[in-house]
Coordinates of C-alpha atoms in Angstrom, one line a residue:
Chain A
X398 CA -80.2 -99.8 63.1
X399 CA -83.4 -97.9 63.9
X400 CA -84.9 -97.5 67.2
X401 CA -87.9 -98.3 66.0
X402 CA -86.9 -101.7 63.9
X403 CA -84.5 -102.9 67.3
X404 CA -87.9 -102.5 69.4
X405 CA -89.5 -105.0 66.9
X406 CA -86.6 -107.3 66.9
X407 CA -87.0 -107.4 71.1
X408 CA -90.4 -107.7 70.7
X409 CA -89.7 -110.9 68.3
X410 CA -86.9 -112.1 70.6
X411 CA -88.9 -111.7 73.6
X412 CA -91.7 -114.2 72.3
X413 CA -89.6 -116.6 70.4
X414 CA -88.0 -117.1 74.2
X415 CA -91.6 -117.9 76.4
X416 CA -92.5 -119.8 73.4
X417 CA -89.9 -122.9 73.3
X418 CA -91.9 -125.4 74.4
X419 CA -95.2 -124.0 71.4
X420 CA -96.4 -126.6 68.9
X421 CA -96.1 -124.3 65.8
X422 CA -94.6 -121.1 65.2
X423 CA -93.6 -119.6 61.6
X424 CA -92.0 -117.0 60.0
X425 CA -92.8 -115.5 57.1
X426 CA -91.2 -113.0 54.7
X427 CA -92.8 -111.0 52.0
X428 CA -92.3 -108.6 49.5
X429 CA -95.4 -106.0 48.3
X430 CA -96.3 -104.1 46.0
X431 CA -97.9 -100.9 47.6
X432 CA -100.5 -98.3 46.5
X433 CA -100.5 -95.3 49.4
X434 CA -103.5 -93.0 49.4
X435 CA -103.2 -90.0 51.5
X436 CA -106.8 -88.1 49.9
X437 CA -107.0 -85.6 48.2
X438 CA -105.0 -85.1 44.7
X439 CA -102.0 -87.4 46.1
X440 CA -101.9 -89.2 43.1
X441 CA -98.9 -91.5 44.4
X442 CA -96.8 -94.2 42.0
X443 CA -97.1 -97.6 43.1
X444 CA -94.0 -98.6 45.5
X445 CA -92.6 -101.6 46.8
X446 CA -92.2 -102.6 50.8
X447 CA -91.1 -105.7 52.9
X448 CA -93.1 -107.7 55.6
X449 CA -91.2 -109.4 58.4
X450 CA -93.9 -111.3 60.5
X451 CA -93.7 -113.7 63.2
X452 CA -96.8 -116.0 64.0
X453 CA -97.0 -117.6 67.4
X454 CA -100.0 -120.3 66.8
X455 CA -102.3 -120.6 70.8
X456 CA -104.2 -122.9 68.9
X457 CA -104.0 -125.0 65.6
X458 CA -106.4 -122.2 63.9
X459 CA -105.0 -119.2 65.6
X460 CA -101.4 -117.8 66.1
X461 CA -100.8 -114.5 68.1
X462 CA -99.0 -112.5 65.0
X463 CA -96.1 -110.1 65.3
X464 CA -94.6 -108.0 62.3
X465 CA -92.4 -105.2 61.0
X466 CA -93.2 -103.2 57.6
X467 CA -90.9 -101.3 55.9
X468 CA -92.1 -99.5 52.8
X469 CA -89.8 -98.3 49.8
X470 CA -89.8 -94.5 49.6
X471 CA -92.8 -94.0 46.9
X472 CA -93.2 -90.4 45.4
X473 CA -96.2 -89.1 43.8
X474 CA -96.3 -87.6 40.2
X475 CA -94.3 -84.1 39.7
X476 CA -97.1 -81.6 39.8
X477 CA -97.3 -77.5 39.0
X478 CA -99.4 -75.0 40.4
X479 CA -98.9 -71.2 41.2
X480 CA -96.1 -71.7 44.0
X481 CA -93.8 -73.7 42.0
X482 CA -93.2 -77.7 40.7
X483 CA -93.5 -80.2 43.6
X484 CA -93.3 -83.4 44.2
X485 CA -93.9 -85.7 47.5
X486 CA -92.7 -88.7 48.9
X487 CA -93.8 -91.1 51.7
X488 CA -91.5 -93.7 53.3
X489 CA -93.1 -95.9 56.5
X490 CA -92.4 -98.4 59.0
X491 CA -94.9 -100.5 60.9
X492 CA -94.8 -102.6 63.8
X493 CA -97.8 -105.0 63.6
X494 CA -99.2 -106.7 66.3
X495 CA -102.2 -108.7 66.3
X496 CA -104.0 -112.3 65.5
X497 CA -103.6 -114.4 62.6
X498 CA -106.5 -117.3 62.3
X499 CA -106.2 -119.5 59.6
X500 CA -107.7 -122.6 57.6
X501 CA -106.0 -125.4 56.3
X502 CA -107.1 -127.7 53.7
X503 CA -106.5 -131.1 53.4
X504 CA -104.7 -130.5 50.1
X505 CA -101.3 -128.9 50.7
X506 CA -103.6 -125.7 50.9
X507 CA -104.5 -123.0 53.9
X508 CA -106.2 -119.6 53.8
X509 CA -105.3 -117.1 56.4
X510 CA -106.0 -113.6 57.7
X511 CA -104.3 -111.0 60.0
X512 CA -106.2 -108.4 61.7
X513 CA -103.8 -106.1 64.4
X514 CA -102.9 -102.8 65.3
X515 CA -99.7 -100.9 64.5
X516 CA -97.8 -98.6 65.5
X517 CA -96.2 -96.3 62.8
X518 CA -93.5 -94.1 61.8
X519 CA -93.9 -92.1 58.4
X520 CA -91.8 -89.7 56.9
X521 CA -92.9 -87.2 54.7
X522 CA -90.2 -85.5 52.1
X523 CA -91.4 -82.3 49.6
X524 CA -89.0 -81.3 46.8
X525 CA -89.9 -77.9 45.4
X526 CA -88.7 -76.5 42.5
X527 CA -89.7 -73.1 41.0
X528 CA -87.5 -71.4 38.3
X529 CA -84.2 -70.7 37.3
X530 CA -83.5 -67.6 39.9
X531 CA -85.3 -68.9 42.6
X532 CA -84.1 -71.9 44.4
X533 CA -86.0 -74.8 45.6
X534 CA -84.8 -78.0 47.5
X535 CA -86.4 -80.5 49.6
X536 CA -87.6 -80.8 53.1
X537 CA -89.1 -83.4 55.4
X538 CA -91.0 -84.2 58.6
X539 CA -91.6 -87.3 60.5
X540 CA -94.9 -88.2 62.9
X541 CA -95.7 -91.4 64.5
X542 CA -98.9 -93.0 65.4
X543 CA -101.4 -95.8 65.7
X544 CA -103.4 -97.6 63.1
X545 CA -104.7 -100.8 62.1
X546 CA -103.8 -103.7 59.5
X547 CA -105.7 -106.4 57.9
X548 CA -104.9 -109.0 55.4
X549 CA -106.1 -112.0 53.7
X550 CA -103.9 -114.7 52.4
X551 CA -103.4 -118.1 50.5
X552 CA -100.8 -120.2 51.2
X553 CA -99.3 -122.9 49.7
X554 CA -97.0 -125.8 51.6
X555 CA -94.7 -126.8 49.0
X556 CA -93.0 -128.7 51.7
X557 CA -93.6 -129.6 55.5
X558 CA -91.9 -126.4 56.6
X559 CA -92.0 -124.2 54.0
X560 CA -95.2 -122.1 52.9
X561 CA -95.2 -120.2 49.5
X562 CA -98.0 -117.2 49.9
X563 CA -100.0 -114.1 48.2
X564 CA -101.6 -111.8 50.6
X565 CA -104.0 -108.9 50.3
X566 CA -102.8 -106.4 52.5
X567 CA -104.8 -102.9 54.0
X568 CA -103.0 -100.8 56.5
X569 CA -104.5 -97.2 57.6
X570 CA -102.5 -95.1 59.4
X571 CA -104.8 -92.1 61.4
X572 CA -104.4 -88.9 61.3
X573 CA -100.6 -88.3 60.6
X574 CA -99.0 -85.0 61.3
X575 CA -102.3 -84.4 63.7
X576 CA -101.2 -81.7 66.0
X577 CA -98.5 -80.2 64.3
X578 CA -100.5 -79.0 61.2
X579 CA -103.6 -78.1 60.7
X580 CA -103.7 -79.9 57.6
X581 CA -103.7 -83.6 59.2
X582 CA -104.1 -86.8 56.4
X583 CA -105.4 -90.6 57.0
X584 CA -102.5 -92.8 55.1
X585 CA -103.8 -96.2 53.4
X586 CA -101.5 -98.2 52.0
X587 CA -103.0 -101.5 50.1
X588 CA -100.8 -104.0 48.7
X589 CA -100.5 -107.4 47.5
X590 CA -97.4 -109.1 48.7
X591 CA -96.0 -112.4 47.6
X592 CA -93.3 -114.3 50.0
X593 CA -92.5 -117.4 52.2
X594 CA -92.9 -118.5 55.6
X595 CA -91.0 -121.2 57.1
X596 CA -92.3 -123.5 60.3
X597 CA -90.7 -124.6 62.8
Chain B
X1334 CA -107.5 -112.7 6.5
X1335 CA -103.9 -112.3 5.0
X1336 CA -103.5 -109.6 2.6
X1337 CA -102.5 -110.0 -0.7
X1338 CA -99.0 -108.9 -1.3
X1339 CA -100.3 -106.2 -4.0
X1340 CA -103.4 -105.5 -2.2
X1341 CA -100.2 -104.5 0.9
X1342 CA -98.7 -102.3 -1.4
X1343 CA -101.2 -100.2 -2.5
X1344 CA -102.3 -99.7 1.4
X1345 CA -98.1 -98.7 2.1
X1346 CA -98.6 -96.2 -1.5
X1347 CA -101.9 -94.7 -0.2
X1348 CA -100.6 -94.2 3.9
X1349 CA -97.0 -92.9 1.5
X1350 CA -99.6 -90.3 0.1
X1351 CA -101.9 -89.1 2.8
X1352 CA -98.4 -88.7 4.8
X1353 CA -96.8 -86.5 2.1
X1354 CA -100.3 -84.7 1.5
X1355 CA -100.3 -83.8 4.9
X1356 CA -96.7 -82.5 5.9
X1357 CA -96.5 -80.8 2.7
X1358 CA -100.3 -78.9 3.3
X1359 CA -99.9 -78.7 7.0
X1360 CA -99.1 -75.7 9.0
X1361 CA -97.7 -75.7 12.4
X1362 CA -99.9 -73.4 14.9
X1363 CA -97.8 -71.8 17.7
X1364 CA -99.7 -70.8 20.8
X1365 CA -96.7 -70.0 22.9
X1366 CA -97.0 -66.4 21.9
X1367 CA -100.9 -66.0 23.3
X1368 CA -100.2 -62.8 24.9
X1369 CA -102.4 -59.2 25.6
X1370 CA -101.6 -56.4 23.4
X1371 CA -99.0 -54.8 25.8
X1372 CA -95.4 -53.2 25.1
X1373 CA -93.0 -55.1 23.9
X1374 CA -90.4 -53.6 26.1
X1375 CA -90.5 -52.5 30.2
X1376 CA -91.9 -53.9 33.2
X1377 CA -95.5 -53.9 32.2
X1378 CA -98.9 -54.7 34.0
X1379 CA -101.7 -56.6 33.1
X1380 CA -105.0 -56.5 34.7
X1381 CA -108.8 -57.1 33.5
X1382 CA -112.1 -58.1 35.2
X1383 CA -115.2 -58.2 33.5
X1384 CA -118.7 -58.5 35.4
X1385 CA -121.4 -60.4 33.3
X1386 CA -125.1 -59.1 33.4
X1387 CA -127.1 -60.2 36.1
X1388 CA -124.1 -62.1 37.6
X1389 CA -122.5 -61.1 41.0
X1390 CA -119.0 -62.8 40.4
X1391 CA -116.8 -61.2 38.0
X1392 CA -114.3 -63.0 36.2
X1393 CA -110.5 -61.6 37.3
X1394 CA -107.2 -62.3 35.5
X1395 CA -104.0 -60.1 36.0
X1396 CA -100.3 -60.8 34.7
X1397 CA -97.0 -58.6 34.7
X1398 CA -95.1 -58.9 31.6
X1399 CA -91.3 -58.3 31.2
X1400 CA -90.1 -57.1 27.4
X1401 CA -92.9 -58.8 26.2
X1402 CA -92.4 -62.3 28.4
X1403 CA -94.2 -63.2 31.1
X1404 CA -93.2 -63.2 34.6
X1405 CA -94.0 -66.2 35.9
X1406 CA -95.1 -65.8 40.1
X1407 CA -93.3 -68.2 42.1
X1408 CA -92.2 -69.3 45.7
X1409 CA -95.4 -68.0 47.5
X1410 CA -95.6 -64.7 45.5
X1411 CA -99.8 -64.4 44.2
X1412 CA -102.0 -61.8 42.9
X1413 CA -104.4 -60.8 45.9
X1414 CA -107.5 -59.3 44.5
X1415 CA -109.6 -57.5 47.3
X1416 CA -112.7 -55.0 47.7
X1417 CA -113.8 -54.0 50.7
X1418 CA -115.5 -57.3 51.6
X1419 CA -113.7 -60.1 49.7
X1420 CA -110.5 -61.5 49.4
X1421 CA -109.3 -64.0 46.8
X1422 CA -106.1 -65.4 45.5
X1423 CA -105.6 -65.7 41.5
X1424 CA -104.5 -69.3 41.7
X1425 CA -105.8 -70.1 38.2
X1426 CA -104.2 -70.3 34.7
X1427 CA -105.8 -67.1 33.2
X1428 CA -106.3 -66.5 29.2
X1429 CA -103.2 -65.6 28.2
X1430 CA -99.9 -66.9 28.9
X1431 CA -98.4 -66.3 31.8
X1432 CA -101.5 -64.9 33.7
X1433 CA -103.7 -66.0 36.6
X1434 CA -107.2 -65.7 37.2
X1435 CA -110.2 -66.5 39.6
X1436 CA -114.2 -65.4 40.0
X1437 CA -114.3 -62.9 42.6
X1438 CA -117.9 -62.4 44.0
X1439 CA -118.8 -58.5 44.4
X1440 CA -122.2 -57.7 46.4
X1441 CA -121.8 -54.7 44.9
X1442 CA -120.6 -53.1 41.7
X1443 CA -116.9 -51.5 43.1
X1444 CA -113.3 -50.9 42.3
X1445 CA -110.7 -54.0 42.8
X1446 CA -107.6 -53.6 44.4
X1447 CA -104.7 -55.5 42.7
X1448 CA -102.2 -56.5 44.5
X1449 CA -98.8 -58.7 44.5
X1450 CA -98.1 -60.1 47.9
X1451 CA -96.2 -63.4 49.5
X1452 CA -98.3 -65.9 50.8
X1453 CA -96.6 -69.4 51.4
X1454 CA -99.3 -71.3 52.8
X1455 CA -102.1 -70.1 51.5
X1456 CA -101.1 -69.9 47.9
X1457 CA -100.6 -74.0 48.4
X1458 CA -103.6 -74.6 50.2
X1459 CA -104.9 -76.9 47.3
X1460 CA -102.2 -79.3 47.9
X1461 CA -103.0 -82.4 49.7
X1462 CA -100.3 -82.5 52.7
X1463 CA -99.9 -80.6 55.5
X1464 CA -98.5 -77.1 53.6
X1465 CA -98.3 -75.0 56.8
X1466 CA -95.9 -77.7 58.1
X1467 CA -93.9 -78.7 55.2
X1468 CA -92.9 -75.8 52.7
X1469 CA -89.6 -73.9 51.2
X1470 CA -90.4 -70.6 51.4
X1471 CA -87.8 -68.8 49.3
X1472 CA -89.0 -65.0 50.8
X1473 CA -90.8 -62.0 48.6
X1474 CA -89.9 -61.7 45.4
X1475 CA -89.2 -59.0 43.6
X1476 CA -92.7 -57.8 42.4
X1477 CA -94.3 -58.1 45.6
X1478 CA -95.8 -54.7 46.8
X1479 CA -97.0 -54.0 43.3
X1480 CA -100.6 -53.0 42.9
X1481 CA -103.1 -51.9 40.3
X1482 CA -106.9 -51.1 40.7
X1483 CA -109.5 -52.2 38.6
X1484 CA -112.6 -49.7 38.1
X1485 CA -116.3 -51.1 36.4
X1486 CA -117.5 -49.1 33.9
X1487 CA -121.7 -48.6 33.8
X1488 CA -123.6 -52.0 33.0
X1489 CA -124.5 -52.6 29.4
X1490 CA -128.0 -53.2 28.1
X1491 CA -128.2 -54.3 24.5
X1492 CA -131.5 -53.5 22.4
X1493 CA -131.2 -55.1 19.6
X1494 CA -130.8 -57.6 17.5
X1495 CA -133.5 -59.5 19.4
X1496 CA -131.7 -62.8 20.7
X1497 CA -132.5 -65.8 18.0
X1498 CA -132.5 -63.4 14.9
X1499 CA -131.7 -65.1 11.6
X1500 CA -128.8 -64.4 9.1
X1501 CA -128.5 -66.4 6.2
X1502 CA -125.4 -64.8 4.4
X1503 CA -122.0 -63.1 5.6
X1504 CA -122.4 -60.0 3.4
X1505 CA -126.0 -59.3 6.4
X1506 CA -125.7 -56.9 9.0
X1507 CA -125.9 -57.0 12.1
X1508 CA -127.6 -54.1 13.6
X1509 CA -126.3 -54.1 17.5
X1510 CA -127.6 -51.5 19.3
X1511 CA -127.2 -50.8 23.0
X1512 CA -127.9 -47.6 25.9
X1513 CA -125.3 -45.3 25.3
X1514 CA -123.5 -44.2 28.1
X1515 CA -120.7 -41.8 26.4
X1516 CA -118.7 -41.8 29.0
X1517 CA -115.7 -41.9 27.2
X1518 CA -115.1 -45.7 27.6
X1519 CA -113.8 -48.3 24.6
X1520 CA -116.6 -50.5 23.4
X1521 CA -116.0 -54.3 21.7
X1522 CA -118.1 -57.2 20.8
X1523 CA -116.2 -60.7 21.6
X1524 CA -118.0 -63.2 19.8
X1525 CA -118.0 -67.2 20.5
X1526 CA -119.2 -69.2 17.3
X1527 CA -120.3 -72.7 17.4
X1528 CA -120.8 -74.4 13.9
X1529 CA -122.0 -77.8 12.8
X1530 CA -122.3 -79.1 9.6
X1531 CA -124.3 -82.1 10.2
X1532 CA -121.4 -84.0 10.7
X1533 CA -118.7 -82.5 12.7
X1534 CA -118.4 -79.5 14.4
X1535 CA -116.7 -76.2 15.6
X1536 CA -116.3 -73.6 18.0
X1537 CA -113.8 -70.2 18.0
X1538 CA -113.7 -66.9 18.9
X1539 CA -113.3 -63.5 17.3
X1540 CA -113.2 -59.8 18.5
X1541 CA -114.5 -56.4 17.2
X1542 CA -113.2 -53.5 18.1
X1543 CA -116.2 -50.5 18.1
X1544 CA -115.2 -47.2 17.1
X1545 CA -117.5 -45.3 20.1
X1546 CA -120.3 -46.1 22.7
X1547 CA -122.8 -44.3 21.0
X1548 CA -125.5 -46.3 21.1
X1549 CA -125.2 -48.5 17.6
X1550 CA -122.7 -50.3 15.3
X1551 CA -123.9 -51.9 12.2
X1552 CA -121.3 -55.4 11.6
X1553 CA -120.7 -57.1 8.4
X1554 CA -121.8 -61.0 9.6
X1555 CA -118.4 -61.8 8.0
X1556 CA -116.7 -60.2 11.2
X1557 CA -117.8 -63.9 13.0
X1558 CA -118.9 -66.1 10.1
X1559 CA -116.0 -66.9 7.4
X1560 CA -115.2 -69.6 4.6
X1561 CA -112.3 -71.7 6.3
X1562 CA -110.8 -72.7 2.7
X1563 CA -111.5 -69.0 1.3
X1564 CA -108.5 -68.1 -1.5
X1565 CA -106.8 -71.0 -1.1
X1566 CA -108.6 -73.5 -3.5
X1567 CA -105.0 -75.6 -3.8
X1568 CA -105.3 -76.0 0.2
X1569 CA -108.9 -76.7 -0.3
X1570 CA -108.1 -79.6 -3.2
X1571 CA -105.0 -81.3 -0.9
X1572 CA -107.7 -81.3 1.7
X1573 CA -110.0 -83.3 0.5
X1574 CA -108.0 -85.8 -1.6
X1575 CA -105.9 -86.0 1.6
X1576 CA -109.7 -87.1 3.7
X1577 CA -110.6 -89.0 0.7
X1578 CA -107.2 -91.2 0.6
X1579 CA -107.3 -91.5 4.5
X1580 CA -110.9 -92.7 4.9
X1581 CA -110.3 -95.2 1.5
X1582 CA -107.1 -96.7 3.3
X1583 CA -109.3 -96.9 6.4
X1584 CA -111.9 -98.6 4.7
X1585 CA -109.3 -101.3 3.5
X1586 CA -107.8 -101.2 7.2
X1587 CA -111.8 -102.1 8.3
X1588 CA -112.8 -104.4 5.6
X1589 CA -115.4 -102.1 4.8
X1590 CA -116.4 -102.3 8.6
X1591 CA -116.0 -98.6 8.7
X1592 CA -118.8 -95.4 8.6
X1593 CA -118.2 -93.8 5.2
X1594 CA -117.8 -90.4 6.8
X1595 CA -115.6 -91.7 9.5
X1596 CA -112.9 -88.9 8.5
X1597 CA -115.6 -86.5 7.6
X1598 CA -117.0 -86.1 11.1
X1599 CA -113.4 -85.9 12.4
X1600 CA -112.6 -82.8 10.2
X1601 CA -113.8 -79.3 11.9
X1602 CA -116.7 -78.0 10.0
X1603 CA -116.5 -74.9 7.6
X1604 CA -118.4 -72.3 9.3
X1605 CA -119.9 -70.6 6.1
X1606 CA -121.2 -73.9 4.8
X1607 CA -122.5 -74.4 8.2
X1608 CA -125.4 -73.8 10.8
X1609 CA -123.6 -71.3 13.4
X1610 CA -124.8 -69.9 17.0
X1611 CA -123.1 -66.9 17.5
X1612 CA -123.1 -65.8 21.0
X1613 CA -122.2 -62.2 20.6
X1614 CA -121.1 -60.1 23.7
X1615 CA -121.1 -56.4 24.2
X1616 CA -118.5 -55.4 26.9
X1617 CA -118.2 -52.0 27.8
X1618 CA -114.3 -51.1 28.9
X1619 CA -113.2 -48.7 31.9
X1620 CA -108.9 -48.3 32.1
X1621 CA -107.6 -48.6 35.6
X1622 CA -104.7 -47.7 37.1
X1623 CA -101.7 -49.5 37.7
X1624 CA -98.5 -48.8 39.8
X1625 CA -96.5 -46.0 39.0
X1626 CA -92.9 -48.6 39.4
X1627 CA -94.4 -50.2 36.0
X1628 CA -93.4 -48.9 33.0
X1629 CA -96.5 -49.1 31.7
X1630 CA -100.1 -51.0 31.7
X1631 CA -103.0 -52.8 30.5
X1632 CA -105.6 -52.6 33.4
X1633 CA -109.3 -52.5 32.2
X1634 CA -112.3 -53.1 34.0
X1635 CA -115.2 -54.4 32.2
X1636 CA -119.1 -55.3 32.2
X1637 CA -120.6 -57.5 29.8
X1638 CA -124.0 -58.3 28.2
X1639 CA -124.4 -61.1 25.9
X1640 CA -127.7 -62.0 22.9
X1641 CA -127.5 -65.1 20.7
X1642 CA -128.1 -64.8 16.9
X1643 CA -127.8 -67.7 14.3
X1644 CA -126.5 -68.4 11.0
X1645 CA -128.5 -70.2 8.5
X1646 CA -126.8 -72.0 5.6
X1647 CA -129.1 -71.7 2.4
X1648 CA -130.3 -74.9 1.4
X1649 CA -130.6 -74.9 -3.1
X1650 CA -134.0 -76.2 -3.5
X1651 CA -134.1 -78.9 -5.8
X1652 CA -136.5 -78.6 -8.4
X1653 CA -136.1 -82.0 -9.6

């Protein structure tokens, strides 16, 4: 297991144990279907990702919200130029942490948002090909960073506990690769997720 | 609306015909070959730049051919073409196969240096990620060092015809005339044609070769205007039976919701039985040099002046 993905799991652990005695916490799980722009002529295929996220609710319309992301690894289309065929691929990981205020209906209905910052680590793999003689192959780099997520959500209580939900997802990631290229990008990766949270 | 069962077969016997019309008239165009006139064997170089009137940016393209195929630049390896002031990379797909091209702005009228070099970043500087951090540089190739240089003959100034002059049949001549230089270099008129018949269109190129730069060359008009269906009136029959079927089994298709010279405007129009611009440019050719490790070369400097003449169809006057 990661570094990064055992630092969200004592995060998780850490505020699941000072919050015994809290009214309501949940737990949700999602899956989403991802679109990643990086500017320029990216042109990336749409990818999948999971969504881990803990909510700790301070008050019955607002929960302290803690998350992990992990995308698929999504590759853009095979393109040609004068070097060569090349093709890219992104994979990330998020830790999310931020505020989750939400509405609930009296029919077994509740809107919600999440608005946080993260804290990011993207890798970035090239494949190169270029003709029979000359040999390509791939090669990769990783960065981390800060950024910032926002979502809105339905959700839908098809029981006391359990919580079926879509969500509109936006999470930026700045300036990746700043300071060891001169070439730095701005990652956004939008996504609608579908999954289900369970209270307790 | 269901179709009557023999109303359906007649649709399947007319698509059956236009499909065997078609395969059995068509003819399959291959542009894989699109390649200068150089050897067919050797290591050979191709180089041209041509500088437009009045412009400042001349228009670059350079290829290297091997036995006739060309050598495709790869891994970092990219024409450099440099004067004293400017430096560009050829990055571009260039005319023929297998070449690469890009403007190149000259403050002045000079020579331009050809050269292959290896430059892994900067020949992927278009790419969106960070290239300078993230790249498999395979080294030089081969053809890197190579150079050829590319020398601009004097400008050309055409005198006549006078741009918008009026041709009305392929057997007129056009009179060019231009300021002789005689300097020894090659002389050609590239011509790009644009024809409409009222209903569709088209556009193509041709060349002509002139014998000297001395000054005047007198052009049958059927060097850029031709008859598209000329001795072939069996071609010219399976044609139009072929758009005649096709636009009745559209018209079925449609209901008769369908503009009756729906296939007409898609076929390209015949230029002889068409109004025609012809944009007609004189371009005076210099030979360069190339590197003596080639076995031989196609390097030509160029400079180009353009007029605009235009082709008439007759109209029969009806008397009735």
């Amino acid at each position: 297991m990661s570094v990064f993905i055992q630092l969200f799991f004592i995060g998780l652990m850490t505020l699941m144990s000072v919050s015994v005695h809290a009214r309501e916490m949940q737990l949700d799980a999602s899956v989403l279907l991802t679109a990643m722009d990086a500017g320029g002529n990216d042109n990336f295929k749409s990818g999948k990702g999971l969504a881990l996220q803990y909510s700790y609710y301070l008050k019955k319309w607002l929960a302290a919200d803690i998350g992990l992301f992990v995308s698929d690894q999504t590759f853009t289309d095979t393109r040609r130029d004068v070097v060569g065929d090349y093709r890219v691929s992104i994979q990330s990981k998020s830790i999310l942490l931020g505020i989750k205020p939400r509405h609930r209906f009296a029919a077994p209905y509740e809107v919600y948002a999440r608005l946080g910052m993260q804290y990011w680590q993207t890798e970035l793999e090239v494949e190169e090909y270029f003709n029979d003689s000359v040999p390509g192959g791939k090669t990769s780099a990783t960065d981390t960073g800060a950024g910032y997520y926002a979502s809105l959500g339905g959700a839908h209580y098809i029981s006391e506990r359990v919580v079926v939900q879509l969500e509109l997802r936006h999470m930026t990631q700045r300036d990746v690769f700043e300071g060891e290229s001169d070439n730095p990008f701005d990652l956004r990766i939008n996504a609608l997720s579908f999954g289900f949270g369970y209270r307790f | 609306m269901k179709a009557a069962p023999a109303s359906v077969t007649r649709l399947f016997k007319v698509a059956a015909a236009i499909f065997f019309i078609y395969t059995s008239a068509g003819c399959d165009v291959d542009s894989s070959n699109n390649i200068p006139p150089v050897p067919a064997t050797g290591l050979v170089m191709y180089a041209e730049a041509n500088l437009h009137e009045s412009e400042e940016t001349a228009q670059i393209a350079a290829a290297v051919y091997l036995d006739g195929a060309p050598v495709g630049l790869v891994g970092g390896d990219v024409f450099e073409a440099r004067t004293t002031t400017q430096r560009v990379l050829l990055k571009d797909s260039g005319p023929y196969a297998g070449s690469y091209a890009t403007p190149l702005v000259l403050d002045v009228v000079q020579d331009v240096f050809l050269n292959v070099v290896h430059e892994p970043i900067e020949a992927r500087d278009d790419r969106w990620y960070p290239v300078d951090l993230l790249n498999i540089d395979p080294g030089p190739g081969e053809l890197v060092g190579k150079t050829a240089t590319v020398s601009f003959p004097p400008e050309v100034t055409i005198t006549g015809p006078v741009s918008g002059n009026v041709y009305r049949s392929i057997n007129d001549i056009v009179d060019l005339s231009w300021t002789a230089i005689g300097a020894g270099d090659a002389m050609r008129v590239l011509s790009f044609v644009s024809c409409s018949d009222g209903l569709s269109n088209s556009s193509y190129g041709t060349v002509v070769e002139i014998a000297d730069d001395d000054g005047q060359e007198a052009i049958p008009l059927n060097r850029f205007i031709f008859d598209a269906n000329e001795g072939s009136t069996e071609i010219r029959f399976i044609s139009d039976a072929a758009q005649a079927l096709l636009q009745e089994l559209l018209d079925q298709l449609s209901a008769g919701n369908i503009d009756p010279d729906f296939v007409a405007r898609k076929i390209e129009a015949n230029p002889i039985s068409s109004d025609c611009e012809i944009r007609l440019f004189l371009q005076r050719q210099r030979k360069g040099v190339f590197d003596a490790s080639f076995d031989d070369g196609l390097v030509i400097g160029s400079r180009s002046a353009e007029v605009t003449v235009n082709y008439l169809v007759v109209v029969p006057f009806d008397l009735n």
